[in-house]
C-alpha cells in the first residue's frame, strides 16, 4: 500500500509528493527535524518533541509554520491513514525554496518554510530483538560542527559513523572529542557504575534528547543516582554496564565497546529495567 505523506499543507500519496530542487534543506541542509515514536497507535512524548522543534527553529531564526494543535492533527491523521500501530513519524521543516541557490537566507515574508512529514511502519518496535542481546559500539572522533543541540538535517557524519561501525562488525559508533564521549551517532550515551547512571551534561556539545530527559526523570524516581558528567571510553569499558537512548531505540543496552566486553556480555540489569519502566510509562502517557 502506498503511504500517505504530508507536503506543504497537502496529504498526498508518496509517489506524488514533490519538493523544489531549490529547497534549502536539499542545497544547504538548512532545515530541522524531529522523529516521534508511535506505540499502540499513539504518539510517544509528543510535547517534548514539539518543544525541541521550537528550540531548533528559534536557534536558526526560523518561524514555526504550524501551531501545536496543527502539528498534532497532522501527526494523528498520518498515523491513522497509514495504519501505524508501532512505528515512527518523521517531520522536517526547511527554510523554504527561494527559487535559486544563494548562501544568504531568503526573506521569510516571500519564502514560506517547507514542511514535510511521513510515517515509517515498524511492527515490533518496542519488542526489538536487539534489546535482548545488546549492542556493540566502536569509538570514532567527533568532528561535527559545534551546535549539536540543534536537530538539523546535516547528518552526513553520523551516517558515516554508522557505516564505520557496520564495517567494523559493530552496531553503532560513540563519538569522542578531547578524550571524552559526547554521544552516539543518533543517540545519547550512558554508563552504569554501582547505583550511578552517568551521562554527559547538556550543552551545545550534544543533542538534548527527549528520551534522555524522560529516562533520567524516571531513573531518579526509581531511586537511581544520576550523575551528569563526561566519561572516557576507558571508563566506559570498565563500567558495570552501558546503554543508549533515542526516540526509536528507547533504552538500548550496550554490551561491547571497542572490542571490550562489559560484564558478562549480556544486557545489564539497570538498562533492562529502565527500558521496561520507560516503555510502561510512555505508553500510559501517549496521546
Short mmCIF file of C-alpha atoms in Angstrom, two decimals:
data_model
loop_
_atom_site.label_atom_id
_atom_site.label_comp_id
_atom_site.label_asym_id
_atom_site.label_seq_id
_atom_site.Cartn_x
_atom_site.Cartn_y
_atom_site.Cartn_z
CA UNK A 1 0.00 0.00 0.00
CA UNK A 2 1.28 3.46 -0.90
CA UNK A 3 1.92 5.68 2.10
CA UNK A 4 0.15 8.97 2.54
CA UNK A 5 2.61 11.77 3.30
CA UNK A 6 2.26 15.46 4.10
CA UNK A 7 3.97 18.10 1.97
CA UNK A 8 3.42 21.81 2.45
CA UNK A 9 -0.20 21.60 3.54
CA UNK A 10 -1.30 18.64 1.43
CA UNK A 11 -1.81 14.96 2.21
CA UNK A 12 -0.58 13.05 -0.83
CA UNK A 13 0.31 9.52 -1.97
CA UNK A 14 4.07 9.23 -1.53
CA UNK A 15 4.66 8.70 -5.24
CA UNK A 16 3.01 12.06 -5.97
CA UNK A 17 4.94 14.06 -3.35
CA UNK A 18 7.40 16.62 -4.69
CA UNK A 19 9.63 19.36 -3.34
CA UNK A 20 11.60 22.01 -5.20
CA UNK A 21 15.20 21.39 -6.23
CA UNK A 22 15.83 24.83 -4.71
CA UNK A 23 14.64 23.82 -1.23
CA UNK A 24 17.40 24.92 1.13
CA UNK A 25 17.37 21.64 3.07
CA UNK A 26 18.37 19.95 -0.19
CA UNK A 27 21.01 22.53 -1.10
CA UNK A 28 22.31 23.66 2.31
CA UNK A 29 20.98 21.19 4.94
CA UNK A 30 19.10 24.32 6.07
CA UNK A 31 16.36 22.58 7.99
CA UNK A 32 15.49 20.83 11.24
CA UNK A 33 13.66 17.61 12.00
CA UNK A 34 12.05 15.51 14.71
CA UNK A 35 11.12 11.83 14.96
CA UNK A 36 8.25 10.75 17.20
CA UNK A 37 7.64 7.09 18.04
CA UNK A 38 4.21 5.51 17.81
CA UNK A 39 3.15 2.69 20.14
CA UNK A 40 -0.35 1.29 20.11
CA UNK A 41 -1.28 3.88 17.50
CA UNK A 42 -0.43 6.73 19.87
CA UNK A 43 2.37 9.31 19.91
CA UNK A 44 5.16 8.96 22.47
CA UNK A 45 6.43 12.08 24.30
CA UNK A 46 4.91 14.31 21.62
CA UNK A 47 5.01 17.50 23.70
CA UNK A 48 8.75 17.09 24.28
CA UNK A 49 9.43 16.74 20.56
CA UNK A 50 7.42 19.88 19.77
CA UNK A 51 9.31 21.86 22.40
CA UNK A 52 12.66 20.77 20.96
CA UNK A 53 11.44 21.56 17.45
CA UNK A 54 10.63 25.09 18.62
CA UNK A 55 14.12 25.44 20.17
CA UNK A 56 15.80 24.26 16.97
CA UNK A 57 13.75 26.65 14.84
CA UNK A 58 14.48 29.56 17.19
CA UNK A 59 18.21 28.81 17.07
CA UNK A 60 18.15 29.04 13.27
CA UNK A 61 15.87 32.09 13.26
CA UNK A 62 13.11 30.19 11.51
CA UNK A 63 9.40 30.64 12.20
CA UNK A 64 7.35 27.69 13.39
CA UNK A 65 4.97 27.04 10.48
CA UNK A 66 2.24 25.24 12.46
CA UNK A 67 0.56 25.57 15.84
CA UNK A 68 0.80 22.77 18.41
CA UNK A 69 -2.77 21.76 17.59
CA UNK A 70 -1.99 21.66 13.86
CA UNK A 71 1.16 19.58 14.38
CA UNK A 72 -0.81 17.11 16.49
CA UNK A 73 -3.63 16.92 13.94
CA UNK A 74 -1.22 16.17 11.07
CA UNK A 75 0.63 13.54 13.09
CA UNK A 76 -2.58 11.81 14.14
CA UNK A 77 -4.01 11.79 10.62
CA UNK A 78 -0.84 10.27 9.16
CA UNK A 79 -0.81 7.59 11.87
CA UNK A 80 -4.47 6.82 11.17
CA UNK A 81 -4.48 6.78 7.36
CA UNK A 82 -1.26 4.74 7.22
CA UNK A 83 -2.46 2.26 9.83
CA UNK A 84 0.57 2.70 12.09
CA UNK A 85 0.39 0.68 15.30
CA UNK A 86 4.13 0.71 16.02
CA UNK A 87 6.45 2.95 14.07
CA UNK A 88 7.69 6.50 13.59
CA UNK A 89 6.53 9.87 12.34
CA UNK A 90 9.28 11.98 10.74
CA UNK A 91 8.81 15.73 10.40
CA UNK A 92 11.08 18.22 8.68
CA UNK A 93 10.90 21.99 8.49
CA UNK A 94 13.13 23.80 5.99
CA UNK A 95 13.83 27.45 5.28
CA UNK A 96 11.92 27.01 2.05
CA UNK A 97 12.61 27.17 -1.66
CA UNK A 98 13.54 30.70 -2.80
CA UNK A 99 13.77 29.74 -6.47
CA UNK A 100 17.55 29.87 -6.77
CA UNK A 101 20.70 28.99 -4.83
CA UNK A 102 22.27 31.56 -2.52
CA UNK A 103 24.18 31.36 0.75
CA UNK A 104 22.19 34.29 2.12
CA UNK A 105 18.87 33.41 3.71
CA UNK A 106 15.74 34.31 1.71
CA UNK A 107 13.24 36.82 3.03
CA UNK A 108 10.75 34.76 5.10
CA UNK A 109 8.00 37.18 4.04
CA UNK A 110 8.30 35.97 0.46
CA UNK A 111 9.71 32.45 1.01
CA UNK A 112 7.49 30.28 3.24
CA UNK A 113 9.09 27.36 5.10
CA UNK A 114 8.90 23.86 3.72
CA UNK A 115 7.07 21.25 5.79
CA UNK A 116 7.30 17.51 5.18
CA UNK A 117 6.04 14.60 7.28
CA UNK A 118 5.91 10.86 6.66
CA UNK A 119 5.44 7.69 8.65
CA UNK A 120 7.56 4.55 8.94
CA UNK A 121 5.78 1.34 9.87
CA UNK A 122 7.90 -0.72 12.27
CA UNK A 123 6.00 -3.65 13.78
CA UNK A 124 7.71 -4.97 16.91
CA UNK A 125 9.46 -1.66 17.59
CA UNK A 126 9.03 -1.98 21.36
CA UNK A 127 9.95 -5.65 21.40
CA UNK A 128 13.21 -5.28 19.49
CA UNK A 129 15.39 -8.42 19.50
CA UNK A 130 18.43 -6.13 19.83
CA UNK A 131 17.32 -5.15 23.34
CA UNK A 132 17.65 -8.78 24.42
CA UNK A 133 21.24 -9.21 23.20
CA UNK A 134 22.62 -5.66 23.43
CA UNK A 135 24.63 -3.50 21.06
CA UNK A 136 28.29 -3.42 20.14
CA UNK A 137 29.80 0.02 19.59
CA UNK A 138 33.10 1.45 18.39
CA UNK A 139 34.54 4.90 19.09
CA UNK A 140 35.31 7.48 16.41
CA UNK A 141 36.50 11.12 16.54
CA UNK A 142 33.74 13.70 16.87
CA UNK A 143 34.38 16.18 14.06
CA UNK A 144 30.88 17.66 13.77
CA UNK A 145 30.05 21.36 14.00
CA UNK A 146 29.68 22.99 17.40
CA UNK A 147 25.87 23.29 17.63
CA UNK A 148 24.88 19.69 18.12
CA UNK A 149 21.99 20.78 20.32
CA UNK A 150 20.16 21.94 17.17
CA UNK A 151 18.48 18.97 15.48
CA UNK A 152 19.43 19.88 11.91
CA UNK A 153 19.25 17.76 8.78
CA UNK A 154 23.04 17.86 8.29
CA UNK A 155 23.57 14.20 9.16
CA UNK A 156 26.43 13.21 6.86
CA UNK A 157 28.99 12.47 9.57
CA UNK A 158 26.58 10.49 11.78
CA UNK A 159 25.72 8.48 8.67
CA UNK A 160 29.42 7.91 8.00
CA UNK A 161 29.85 6.87 11.65
CA UNK A 162 27.16 4.24 11.37
CA UNK A 163 28.85 2.87 8.26
CA UNK A 164 32.22 2.80 10.04
CA UNK A 165 30.57 0.76 12.77
CA UNK A 166 28.97 -1.59 10.29
CA UNK A 167 32.28 -2.19 8.52
CA UNK A 168 33.87 -2.95 11.91
CA UNK A 169 31.20 -5.52 12.74
CA UNK A 170 29.54 -3.26 15.32
CA UNK A 171 26.07 -1.74 15.61
CA UNK A 172 26.89 1.91 16.19
CA UNK A 173 29.64 4.41 17.00
CA UNK A 174 30.23 6.63 20.03
CA UNK A 175 31.76 10.00 19.22
CA UNK A 176 34.80 11.19 21.17
CA UNK A 177 36.07 14.76 21.50
CA UNK A 178 39.10 15.79 23.61
CA UNK A 179 39.20 12.26 25.00
CA UNK A 180 35.60 12.33 26.23
CA UNK A 181 32.48 10.70 24.83
CA UNK A 182 29.94 13.21 23.53
CA UNK A 183 27.13 10.98 22.27
CA UNK A 184 26.29 8.25 19.77
CA UNK A 185 25.67 8.86 16.10
CA UNK A 186 21.93 9.26 16.75
CA UNK A 187 21.54 8.75 20.48
CA UNK A 188 22.65 9.78 23.95
CA UNK A 189 25.14 7.60 25.84
CA UNK A 190 25.28 6.27 29.41
CA UNK A 191 27.37 4.07 31.65
CA UNK A 192 26.37 2.45 34.94
CA UNK A 193 28.67 2.09 37.94
CA UNK A 194 27.08 0.67 41.06
CA UNK A 195 23.90 2.66 41.66
CA UNK A 196 25.02 5.55 39.45
CA UNK A 197 23.84 6.29 35.93
CA UNK A 198 26.45 8.55 34.35
CA UNK A 199 25.77 10.61 31.22
CA UNK A 200 27.22 13.76 29.71
CA UNK A 201 25.61 17.01 30.86
CA UNK A 202 23.53 19.13 28.50
CA UNK A 203 25.34 21.78 26.46
CA UNK A 204 25.83 22.68 22.81
CA UNK A 205 28.07 19.58 22.56
CA UNK A 206 25.18 17.10 22.46
CA UNK A 207 21.59 16.81 21.38
CA UNK A 208 19.14 17.44 24.21
CA UNK A 209 17.44 14.07 23.88
CA UNK A 210 13.73 13.87 24.61
CA UNK A 211 14.08 10.22 25.60
CA UNK A 212 17.12 11.20 27.67
CA UNK A 213 15.06 13.66 29.68
CA UNK A 214 12.31 11.14 30.34
CA UNK A 215 14.69 8.32 31.26
CA UNK A 216 16.68 10.43 33.73
CA UNK A 217 13.47 11.61 35.39
CA UNK A 218 12.26 8.01 35.71
CA UNK A 219 15.67 6.87 36.97
CA UNK A 220 15.60 9.44 39.77
CA UNK A 221 12.06 8.38 40.67
CA UNK A 222 13.34 4.78 40.85
CA UNK A 223 15.96 5.91 43.40
CA UNK A 224 18.87 5.68 40.98
CA UNK A 225 21.63 8.27 41.36
CA UNK A 226 22.08 10.27 38.16
CA UNK A 227 25.47 11.91 37.58
CA UNK A 228 25.72 14.28 34.63
CA UNK A 229 29.37 14.48 33.55
CA UNK A 230 31.57 13.32 30.67
CA UNK A 231 33.32 9.96 30.68
CA UNK A 232 36.09 8.36 28.63
CA UNK A 233 35.99 5.22 26.52
CA UNK A 234 38.37 3.57 29.01
CA UNK A 235 35.99 4.36 31.89
CA UNK A 236 33.07 3.05 29.88
CA UNK A 237 34.91 -0.21 29.19
CA UNK A 238 35.34 -0.69 32.95
CA UNK A 239 31.72 0.15 33.78
CA UNK A 240 29.20 -2.38 35.08
CA UNK A 241 27.02 -1.77 32.04
CA UNK A 242 26.16 0.82 29.41
CA UNK A 243 23.23 1.85 27.27
CA UNK A 244 21.95 4.42 24.80
CA UNK A 245 18.63 6.25 24.47
CA UNK A 246 16.79 7.63 21.46
CA UNK A 247 13.23 8.12 20.25
CA UNK A 248 13.34 4.99 18.11
CA UNK A 249 15.59 2.72 20.21
CA UNK A 250 14.09 3.81 23.56
CA UNK A 251 16.62 2.36 26.05
CA UNK A 252 19.09 0.01 24.35
CA UNK A 253 21.78 -1.92 26.28
CA UNK A 254 25.40 -1.79 25.13
CA UNK A 255 27.47 -4.94 25.77
CA UNK A 256 30.74 -4.19 23.96
CA UNK A 257 32.81 -1.04 23.45
CA UNK A 258 35.81 -1.08 21.10
CA UNK A 259 36.08 -4.84 21.47
CA UNK A 260 35.93 -4.84 25.29
CA UNK A 261 33.05 -6.85 26.72
CA UNK A 262 31.07 -5.25 29.55
CA UNK A 263 30.23 -7.52 32.46
CA UNK A 264 29.10 -10.95 31.29
CA UNK A 265 28.41 -9.68 27.78
CA UNK A 266 24.65 -9.58 28.31
CA UNK A 267 22.29 -6.61 28.74
CA UNK A 268 22.67 -5.21 32.24
CA UNK A 269 20.05 -5.11 34.98
CA UNK A 270 19.76 -1.31 35.04
CA UNK A 271 19.40 -0.85 31.29
CA UNK A 272 16.87 -3.66 31.06
CA UNK A 273 14.82 -2.27 33.92
CA UNK A 274 14.96 1.32 32.64
CA UNK A 275 13.71 0.13 29.24
CA UNK A 276 10.78 -1.61 30.92
CA UNK A 277 9.93 1.43 33.05
CA UNK A 278 10.26 3.84 30.14
CA UNK A 279 8.04 1.85 27.80
CA UNK A 280 5.44 1.32 30.51
CA UNK A 281 5.28 4.99 31.47
CA UNK A 282 5.36 6.28 27.90
CA UNK A 283 2.50 4.01 26.88
CA UNK A 284 0.44 5.39 29.76
CA UNK A 285 1.16 8.97 28.73
CA UNK A 286 0.89 8.51 24.94
CA UNK A 287 -1.62 10.65 23.03
#
